[in-house]
Coordinates of C-alpha atoms in Angstrom, one line a residue:
M381 CA 18.1 -16.9 16.3
R382 CA 19.8 -16.6 13.0
A383 CA 18.1 -14.7 10.2
G384 CA 16.1 -16.8 7.8
W385 CA 17.1 -17.1 4.2
A386 CA 14.2 -14.8 3.3
A387 CA 16.1 -12.0 5.0
L388 CA 18.8 -12.2 2.4
L389 CA 16.3 -11.9 -0.4
L390 CA 14.0 -9.3 1.1
A391 CA 16.5 -6.7 2.6
A392 CA 15.0 -3.5 1.5
A393 CA 16.8 -0.8 -0.5
T394 CA 18.1 1.8 2.0
P395 CA 15.6 4.7 2.2
A396 CA 16.3 8.2 3.4
F397 CA 17.3 7.3 6.9
G398 CA 17.2 3.6 7.6
Q399 CA 16.8 0.1 6.3
I400 CA 14.3 -2.6 6.9
V401 CA 15.5 -6.2 7.0
V402 CA 13.0 -9.0 7.5
A403 CA 14.3 -11.9 9.6
E404 CA 12.9 -14.5 11.9
P405 CA 11.6 -13.0 15.1
T406 CA 13.6 -13.3 18.3
L407 CA 11.9 -15.8 20.5
E408 CA 12.2 -16.8 24.1
R409 CA 12.2 -20.5 23.0
D410 CA 14.0 -21.6 19.9
R411 CA 13.4 -24.8 18.0
F412 CA 15.6 -26.8 20.3
D413 CA 13.7 -25.7 23.3
W414 CA 10.4 -26.7 21.7
V415 CA 11.7 -30.1 20.7
M416 CA 12.8 -30.6 24.3
E417 CA 9.4 -29.6 25.6
G418 CA 7.8 -32.0 23.2
N419 CA 10.2 -34.7 24.5
K420 CA 9.1 -33.9 28.1
A421 CA 5.4 -34.1 27.2
S422 CA 6.0 -37.4 25.3
L423 CA 7.9 -39.0 28.2
V424 CA 5.2 -38.0 30.7
V425 CA 2.5 -39.6 28.5
L426 CA 4.6 -42.7 27.9
A427 CA 5.1 -43.2 31.6
E428 CA 1.5 -42.5 32.5
E429 CA 0.2 -45.0 29.9
G430 CA 2.8 -47.6 30.9
V431 CA 4.3 -47.8 27.5
V432 CA 7.8 -47.2 28.9
P433 CA 8.7 -48.8 32.2
R434 CA 8.6 -46.3 35.0
E435 CA 12.2 -46.8 36.0
T436 CA 13.4 -46.3 32.5
A437 CA 11.2 -43.2 32.2
I438 CA 12.8 -41.8 35.4
E439 CA 16.3 -42.4 34.0
L440 CA 15.2 -40.8 30.7
A441 CA 13.9 -37.7 32.5
K442 CA 17.2 -37.3 34.3
A443 CA 19.1 -37.7 31.0
L444 CA 16.9 -35.1 29.3
K445 CA 17.7 -32.7 32.1
T446 CA 21.4 -33.2 31.5
V447 CA 21.1 -32.7 27.7
E448 CA 19.1 -29.6 28.3
A449 CA 21.6 -28.2 30.8
R450 CA 24.6 -28.9 28.5
A451 CA 22.8 -27.2 25.6
A452 CA 22.3 -24.1 27.7
E453 CA 26.1 -23.7 28.3
P454 CA 27.7 -20.8 26.3
G455 CA 28.9 -21.7 22.9
K456 CA 27.2 -25.1 22.9
E457 CA 25.3 -26.2 19.7
R458 CA 21.5 -26.4 20.1
D459 CA 20.7 -29.0 17.4
S460 CA 16.9 -29.4 17.2
N461 CA 17.2 -32.6 15.1
Y462 CA 15.8 -35.3 17.4
L463 CA 18.3 -37.9 16.2
A464 CA 21.1 -35.6 17.4
I465 CA 19.4 -35.3 20.8
E466 CA 18.7 -39.1 20.9
A467 CA 22.4 -39.7 20.3
D468 CA 23.3 -37.6 23.3
L469 CA 20.7 -39.5 25.4
V470 CA 22.1 -42.9 24.2
R471 CA 25.6 -41.8 25.3
L472 CA 24.2 -41.1 28.7
M473 CA 22.1 -44.2 29.3
G474 CA 22.5 -46.6 26.4
P475 CA 20.0 -47.8 23.8
E476 CA 17.1 -47.8 26.4
A477 CA 17.0 -44.0 25.7
S478 CA 15.5 -44.7 22.3
R479 CA 12.3 -45.7 24.0
L480 CA 11.5 -42.0 24.2
H481 CA 10.7 -42.0 20.5
T482 CA 8.1 -44.8 20.9
G483 CA 5.1 -44.3 18.6
R484 CA 6.4 -41.0 17.4
S485 CA 8.2 -39.5 14.4
R486 CA 10.5 -36.6 13.8
Q487 CA 7.7 -35.2 11.8
D488 CA 5.1 -34.8 14.5
L489 CA 7.7 -33.8 17.0
G490 CA 9.2 -31.2 14.6
Q491 CA 5.8 -29.7 14.0
V492 CA 5.4 -29.2 17.8
G493 CA 8.5 -27.1 17.5
R494 CA 7.1 -25.2 14.5
R495 CA 3.8 -24.5 16.1
G496 CA 5.4 -23.5 19.4
E497 CA 7.4 -20.9 17.5
W498 CA 4.4 -19.7 15.6
R499 CA 2.4 -19.3 18.8
E500 CA 5.0 -17.1 20.4
A501 CA 5.6 -15.0 17.3
F502 CA 1.9 -14.6 16.6
L503 CA 1.1 -13.4 20.1
A504 CA 4.1 -10.9 20.0
Q505 CA 2.9 -9.4 16.8
Y506 CA -0.7 -9.3 18.1
E507 CA 0.5 -7.3 21.0
D508 CA 2.3 -4.9 18.7
F509 CA -0.9 -4.6 16.7
I510 CA -2.9 -3.7 19.8
E511 CA -0.4 -0.9 20.7
A512 CA -0.6 0.5 17.1
R513 CA -4.4 0.8 17.4
A514 CA -4.1 2.5 20.8
A515 CA -1.6 5.0 19.2
L516 CA -4.1 5.7 16.4
L517 CA -6.9 6.2 18.8
A518 CA -4.8 8.7 20.7
V519 CA -4.3 10.8 17.6
A520 CA -8.0 10.6 16.7
R521 CA -8.8 12.0 20.1
T522 CA -6.5 15.0 19.8
H523 CA -9.1 17.0 17.7
P524 CA -12.1 14.6 17.2
D525 CA -14.4 17.3 15.9
A526 CA -11.9 19.1 13.6
P527 CA -13.0 19.0 9.9
L528 CA -10.6 17.7 7.3
P529 CA -11.0 16.6 3.7
F530 CA -11.1 13.1 2.4
Y531 CA -10.8 12.1 -1.3
T532 CA -12.5 9.9 -3.9
H533 CA -10.8 9.3 -7.2
A534 CA -7.9 11.4 -5.8
V535 CA -10.2 14.4 -5.7
Q536 CA -11.5 16.1 -2.6
A537 CA -14.9 14.6 -1.8
Q538 CA -16.7 15.9 1.4
P539 CA -15.6 17.2 4.7
T540 CA -15.2 14.7 7.6
T541 CA -13.6 15.1 11.0
L542 CA -10.3 13.7 12.4
G543 CA -12.2 11.4 14.8
H544 CA -14.4 10.1 12.0
Y545 CA -11.6 9.6 9.5
L546 CA -9.2 7.8 11.8
G547 CA -12.2 6.1 13.4
G548 CA -12.8 4.5 10.1
Y549 CA -9.4 2.9 10.2
L550 CA -9.9 1.9 13.8
A551 CA -13.2 0.1 12.8
A552 CA -11.3 -1.8 10.0
F553 CA -8.6 -2.7 12.5
D554 CA -11.3 -4.2 14.8
R555 CA -12.1 -6.5 11.9
Q556 CA -8.4 -7.3 11.5
S557 CA -8.4 -8.3 15.2
D558 CA -11.3 -10.6 14.5
R559 CA -9.2 -12.2 11.7
Y560 CA -6.2 -12.7 14.0
R561 CA -8.3 -14.2 16.8
E562 CA -10.0 -16.5 14.3
V563 CA -6.6 -17.8 13.2
W564 CA -5.3 -18.5 16.7
P565 CA -7.3 -21.6 17.4
R566 CA -6.1 -23.1 14.2
I567 CA -2.5 -22.4 15.1
N568 CA -2.9 -23.7 18.6
M569 CA -3.5 -27.3 17.7
S570 CA -1.4 -30.3 18.6
P571 CA 0.1 -32.6 16.0
L572 CA 1.9 -34.8 18.6
G573 CA 1.1 -38.5 18.5
G574 CA 0.3 -38.4 14.8
G575 CA 3.6 -40.1 14.0
V576 CA 4.5 -39.9 10.4
G577 CA 0.8 -39.7 9.6
G578 CA -0.7 -43.0 10.6
T579 CA -0.2 -42.9 14.4
S580 CA 1.0 -46.3 15.9
S581 CA 0.0 -49.4 17.7
F582 CA 1.0 -47.9 21.0
P583 CA -1.8 -46.4 23.2
L584 CA -0.6 -42.8 23.2
N585 CA -2.9 -40.2 24.8
R586 CA -2.9 -37.4 22.2
D587 CA -5.2 -35.2 24.3
R588 CA -2.8 -35.4 27.2
H589 CA 0.0 -34.3 24.9
A590 CA -2.1 -31.3 23.9
E591 CA -2.9 -30.4 27.5
L592 CA 0.8 -30.6 28.6
L593 CA 1.9 -28.4 25.7
G594 CA -0.8 -25.8 26.1
F595 CA -2.6 -26.6 22.8
S596 CA -6.3 -26.0 22.7
T597 CA -7.1 -29.2 21.0
V598 CA -5.6 -32.0 18.8
I599 CA -5.5 -32.0 15.0
D600 CA -7.8 -35.0 14.9
N601 CA -6.9 -36.8 11.7
S602 CA -3.3 -38.0 12.1
F603 CA -2.5 -37.7 8.3
D604 CA -3.8 -34.1 8.4
A605 CA -1.9 -33.4 11.6
V606 CA 1.5 -34.3 10.1
Q607 CA 1.2 -34.0 6.3
V608 CA -1.5 -31.4 5.5
A609 CA -2.2 -29.0 8.3
L610 CA 1.1 -27.2 8.2
Q611 CA 0.4 -25.9 4.8
D612 CA -2.9 -24.3 5.4
S613 CA -1.9 -23.1 8.9
G614 CA 1.0 -21.4 7.2
S615 CA -1.4 -19.7 4.9
D616 CA -3.6 -18.6 7.8
I617 CA -0.6 -16.9 9.4
A618 CA 0.8 -15.4 6.2
F619 CA -2.5 -14.0 4.9
S620 CA -3.8 -12.7 8.3
A621 CA -0.6 -10.7 8.3
A622 CA -1.1 -9.6 4.7
T623 CA -4.7 -8.3 5.3
G624 CA -3.4 -6.1 8.1
S625 CA -0.7 -4.8 5.9
L626 CA -3.3 -3.8 3.3
L627 CA -5.0 -1.5 5.8
V628 CA -1.7 0.1 6.8
S629 CA -0.7 0.6 3.2
M630 CA -3.9 2.5 2.6
L631 CA -3.4 4.8 5.6
T632 CA 0.2 5.5 4.6
A633 CA -0.8 6.2 1.1
D634 CA -3.3 8.8 2.4
L635 CA -0.7 10.4 4.5
L636 CA 1.9 10.5 1.8
T637 CA -0.6 12.0 -0.7
Q638 CA -1.4 15.0 1.5
Y639 CA 2.3 15.4 2.4
G640 CA 3.0 17.0 -1.0
N641 CA 1.0 20.1 0.1
P642 CA 3.3 23.0 1.2
Y643 CA 1.3 22.9 4.5
P644 CA 0.2 19.3 5.1
W645 CA -2.4 18.9 7.8
F646 CA -0.7 15.6 9.0
Q647 CA 3.0 16.2 9.6
L648 CA 5.8 14.5 11.4
V649 CA 7.6 16.6 14.0
E650 CA 11.3 16.9 13.3
G651 CA 13.3 14.2 15.0
D652 CA 14.1 10.5 14.4
Q653 CA 10.8 9.9 12.5
S654 CA 11.5 12.6 9.9
G655 CA 14.2 12.9 7.3
S656 CA 16.1 15.6 5.6
S657 CA 17.9 16.2 2.3
S658 CA 21.7 16.3 1.8
I659 CA 21.4 19.3 -0.5
M660 CA 17.9 20.9 -0.1
P661 CA 17.6 22.8 3.2
Q662 CA 13.9 23.1 3.0
K663 CA 13.1 19.4 2.8
R664 CA 11.4 17.6 5.7
N665 CA 10.8 14.2 4.4
P666 CA 8.1 11.8 5.8
S667 CA 10.7 9.1 6.2
A668 CA 8.8 7.1 8.9
I669 CA 5.6 7.1 6.8
E670 CA 7.6 5.8 3.8
E671 CA 9.3 3.1 5.8
L672 CA 5.9 2.0 7.3
H673 CA 4.6 1.8 3.7
E674 CA 7.6 -0.3 2.8
A675 CA 7.1 -2.6 5.8
A676 CA 3.5 -3.1 4.8
G677 CA 4.6 -4.1 1.3
L678 CA 7.2 -6.5 2.6
T679 CA 4.6 -8.2 4.8
T680 CA 2.3 -8.7 1.8
G681 CA 5.2 -9.8 -0.3
L682 CA 6.2 -12.6 2.2
A683 CA 2.6 -13.8 2.2
T684 CA 2.5 -13.9 -1.6
S685 CA 5.9 -15.8 -1.7
W686 CA 4.4 -18.4 0.7
S687 CA 1.4 -18.9 -1.6
V688 CA 3.8 -19.5 -4.5
I689 CA 6.2 -21.9 -2.7
A690 CA 3.4 -23.9 -1.1
Q691 CA 1.4 -24.3 -4.3
S692 CA 0.8 -27.7 -5.9
I693 CA 3.1 -29.6 -3.5
P694 CA 2.4 -33.3 -2.9
S695 CA 1.6 -34.1 0.7
G696 CA 4.6 -35.4 2.6
T697 CA 7.3 -33.4 0.9
D698 CA 9.5 -30.9 2.6
S699 CA 9.0 -27.8 0.5
Y700 CA 6.2 -26.3 2.7
K701 CA 7.6 -27.7 5.9
K702 CA 11.1 -26.1 5.9
T703 CA 10.5 -22.6 4.5
P704 CA 10.4 -19.9 7.3
L705 CA 8.0 -17.7 5.3
P706 CA 5.0 -17.9 7.7
I707 CA 7.1 -16.9 10.7
N708 CA 8.9 -14.3 8.5
S709 CA 5.4 -12.9 7.8
L710 CA 4.8 -12.6 11.5
A711 CA 8.2 -10.9 12.0
A712 CA 7.4 -8.4 9.2
S713 CA 4.0 -7.8 10.6
G714 CA 5.3 -7.1 14.1
E715 CA 7.9 -4.8 12.6
M716 CA 5.2 -3.0 10.7
W717 CA 2.9 -2.5 13.8
G718 CA 5.9 -1.3 15.8
R719 CA 6.8 1.2 13.2
M720 CA 3.2 2.4 13.0
T721 CA 3.2 3.1 16.7
K722 CA 6.4 5.1 16.6
M723 CA 5.3 7.0 13.5
L724 CA 1.9 8.0 15.1
G725 CA 3.7 9.2 18.2
A726 CA 5.5 11.8 16.0
L727 CA 2.5 12.7 13.9
R728 CA 0.7 16.0 14.5
F729 CA -2.6 17.1 13.1
F730 CA -3.1 20.8 12.2
P731 CA -6.8 21.7 12.1
D732 CA -6.2 25.2 10.6
R733 CA -4.3 23.7 7.6
A734 CA -7.1 21.1 7.1
M735 CA -9.7 23.8 7.2
E736 CA -7.7 25.9 4.7
R737 CA -7.6 23.1 2.2
L738 CA -11.4 22.5 2.7
N739 CA -12.1 26.1 2.0
D740 CA -9.9 26.1 -1.1
D741 CA -12.3 23.6 -2.8
Y742 CA -16.0 23.0 -3.0
S743 CA -16.6 19.8 -1.0
V744 CA -19.3 21.6 1.1
V745 CA -21.7 22.2 -1.8
T746 CA -23.4 18.8 -1.4
E747 CA -24.9 20.2 1.8
L748 CA -26.0 23.3 -0.1
A749 CA -28.1 21.1 -2.4
N750 CA -29.4 19.1 0.6
L751 CA -30.3 22.3 2.4
L752 CA -32.4 23.6 -0.6
Q753 CA -34.3 20.3 -0.6
R754 CA -34.7 20.1 3.2
E755 CA -35.7 23.8 3.9
G756 CA -36.8 25.1 0.5
N757 CA -38.6 22.0 -0.9
V758 CA -36.4 22.2 -4.0
P759 CA -36.1 18.9 -5.9
F760 CA -32.7 17.3 -5.3
R761 CA -31.5 17.4 -9.0
V762 CA -32.4 21.1 -9.3
G763 CA -30.4 21.9 -6.1
H764 CA -27.6 19.7 -7.4
H765 CA -27.5 21.5 -10.7
F766 CA -27.6 24.9 -9.0
A767 CA -24.7 23.9 -6.7
S768 CA -22.7 22.6 -9.7
E769 CA -23.1 25.9 -11.5
M770 CA -22.0 27.8 -8.4
V771 CA -18.8 25.7 -8.4
N772 CA -18.2 26.5 -12.1
Y773 CA -18.6 30.2 -11.4
G774 CA -16.3 30.1 -8.4
R775 CA -13.6 28.2 -10.1
A776 CA -13.8 30.4 -13.2
N777 CA -13.4 33.5 -11.0
R778 CA -10.8 31.9 -8.7
L779 CA -13.0 32.2 -5.7
R780 CA -13.0 30.0 -2.6
A781 CA -16.3 28.4 -1.5
P782 CA -16.7 30.8 1.5
D783 CA -16.3 33.8 -0.9
L784 CA -19.2 32.8 -3.3
P785 CA -21.4 36.0 -3.6
Y786 CA -25.0 35.7 -2.4
S787 CA -26.2 37.8 -5.4
V788 CA -24.7 35.3 -7.8
A789 CA -26.4 32.5 -5.9
Q790 CA -29.8 34.2 -6.3
K791 CA -29.2 34.6 -10.0
T792 CA -27.9 31.1 -10.5
F793 CA -30.9 29.6 -8.7
S794 CA -33.3 31.4 -11.0
E795 CA -31.4 30.0 -14.0
A796 CA -31.5 26.5 -12.5
T797 CA -35.2 26.5 -12.0
R798 CA -35.7 27.7 -15.6
H799 CA -33.3 25.0 -16.8
F800 CA -35.7 22.4 -15.4
G801 CA -38.8 24.1 -16.7
L802 CA -40.0 25.2 -13.3
P803 CA -41.7 28.5 -12.4
E804 CA -39.1 31.0 -11.4
T805 CA -38.8 31.0 -7.6
K806 CA -37.1 33.2 -5.2
F807 CA -33.9 31.8 -3.8
P808 CA -35.1 30.2 -0.5
L809 CA -32.0 30.8 1.6
S810 CA -31.1 34.0 3.4
S811 CA -27.6 35.4 3.0
A812 CA -26.6 34.2 6.5
R813 CA -28.1 30.7 5.8
F814 CA -26.3 30.5 2.5
K815 CA -22.9 31.4 4.1
K816 CA -23.4 28.9 6.9
A817 CA -24.1 26.1 4.3
L818 CA -20.7 26.7 2.8
S819 CA -19.0 26.0 6.2
P820 CA -17.2 22.6 6.6
T821 CA -18.0 22.7 10.3
N822 CA -21.7 23.2 9.6
M823 CA -21.7 20.3 7.2
V824 CA -20.1 17.7 9.5
R825 CA -22.3 18.8 12.4
S826 CA -25.4 18.6 10.3
A827 CA -24.9 14.9 9.7
R828 CA -27.7 12.8 11.1
P829 CA -27.5 9.1 10.3
R830 CA -25.7 6.5 12.4
G831 CA -22.0 6.4 11.9
G832 CA -21.6 9.9 10.5
P833 CA -19.0 12.6 11.4
Q834 CA -21.2 14.4 13.9
L835 CA -19.5 14.6 17.3
S836 CA -21.9 12.5 19.2
E837 CA -21.5 9.6 16.8
V838 CA -17.7 10.1 16.6
A839 CA -17.5 10.0 20.4
R840 CA -19.6 6.8 20.5
M841 CA -17.5 5.0 17.9
L842 CA -14.2 6.1 19.4
A843 CA -15.5 4.8 22.8
Q844 CA -16.3 1.5 21.1
A845 CA -12.7 1.4 19.6
E846 CA -11.3 1.9 23.1
A847 CA -13.4 -0.8 24.6
R848 CA -12.4 -3.2 21.8
I849 CA -8.7 -2.5 22.4
A850 CA -9.2 -3.2 26.1
A851 CA -11.0 -6.4 25.3
D852 CA -8.2 -7.5 23.0
R853 CA -5.6 -6.8 25.6
Q854 CA -7.6 -8.9 28.1
W855 CA -7.9 -11.8 25.5
L856 CA -4.1 -11.7 24.9
A857 CA -3.5 -11.8 28.7
S858 CA -5.8 -14.7 29.1
V859 CA -4.2 -16.7 26.3
R860 CA -0.7 -16.1 27.8
T861 CA -2.0 -17.1 31.2
R862 CA -3.3 -20.4 29.8
L863 CA 0.0 -21.1 28.1
E864 CA 1.9 -20.3 31.3
A865 CA -0.4 -22.7 33.2
A866 CA 0.4 -25.4 30.7
D867 CA 4.2 -24.7 31.1
K868 CA 3.8 -25.2 34.9
L869 CA 1.7 -28.3 34.5
R870 CA 4.3 -29.9 32.1
A871 CA 7.2 -28.9 34.3
A872 CA 5.6 -30.3 37.4
A873 CA 4.7 -33.6 35.7
F874 CA 8.2 -33.9 34.2
D875 CA 10.1 -32.9 37.4
N876 CA 8.0 -35.3 39.4
L877 CA 9.0 -38.0 37.1
A878 CA 12.7 -37.0 37.1
S879 CA 12.7 -37.1 40.9
G880 CA 11.3 -40.6 41.0
G881 CA 7.9 -39.4 42.4

């Protein structure tokens, strides 16, 4: 298919080693194909209901086959405008061919084409989405119990583990899957038989139309079906894509932030996912991460563009019916998920580098305060004040957390108790216990509540993520099986009619 006009507006500036261009997705069936499938379903229903004489319907079926075969020839124009198709039919069998359009409009037929394209593009990007999650799960399982830092306010917060950190994104992607699957039934609805919005005086079986075309149901109100639903369904598509891109943009921002470290703990292996400088030999640029971030931004931008174009438009106008932005959003989303899968395949996690960064800061001292309360019966605020003063001492003396002296801890604890007007008490932790409390590994393994970074909980949550990915693959397969069954049903009914059966 030719690229949509949005591709001309949204071609990205060339980054270090590539260029992203957003176009309409490549589909197995183009708009002409879907209009022809709608014609076949319409003809079968017209014949079944006796609206078109059976002999005329048989002749029409044969003519449709001829038009379809000619359009499949190399170099032939595939004009999806029904009037162009009808002109070809009339040339083959005369004005009786126009009976095919009984009780119907180009508007409801055209929206069959639009929704057919949406369905295919939606399912393709959903498959890409599933594979990206599987790739993320594979990275999480490389070192599920390895500590690494996470950040709040762009400052190191507490230690977590690789499995827990990436598992958080996997959980968010499960919710994104829910959003996608909630959108699907609203995409997979049939407008056919709605005419221009008021149906007709002919007894058309709209439920049979839906069955033959693989739609789950009919858009009940015919005015809604033809003049309203395309707008909010377009929003469903565009904004479901945009919510997924928000999650990807957060993950890529995380990766890019830590990449500025001389020894990043997430790093792309050298190859087609990394970039280099034309002048600086030392540079190993995170090009794939940057391009993924850009793809996420383009997906969000397309959704935002749709919301602007479709705003305050009277029903029945073409502005929201002709723009390709919803399907462009699906194309951009599929591109984004595909890039994410490739990027993750080249991403390596280095536990020693993550541990070094943890030890360079003081994210473990929360557990030091917790330990004083839990084992020494020290009020939390006293322990918190003590830990804060130990951080001040360590930073002033350019010490790492593991190097904080036990003797200084004893003295600082005494000062902390006096600060709160408590009787001076001996520091309740032994030297060995104090040192253990300053270990990132100890902190993550000491976690107790549900959903924490302790290995048992991480293993449980990653297993849930794996099960959900498997369930989503099964759902996708079942949807495609139902659509294939509808294709076979429609083909059989139409071929039977064409053969005079």
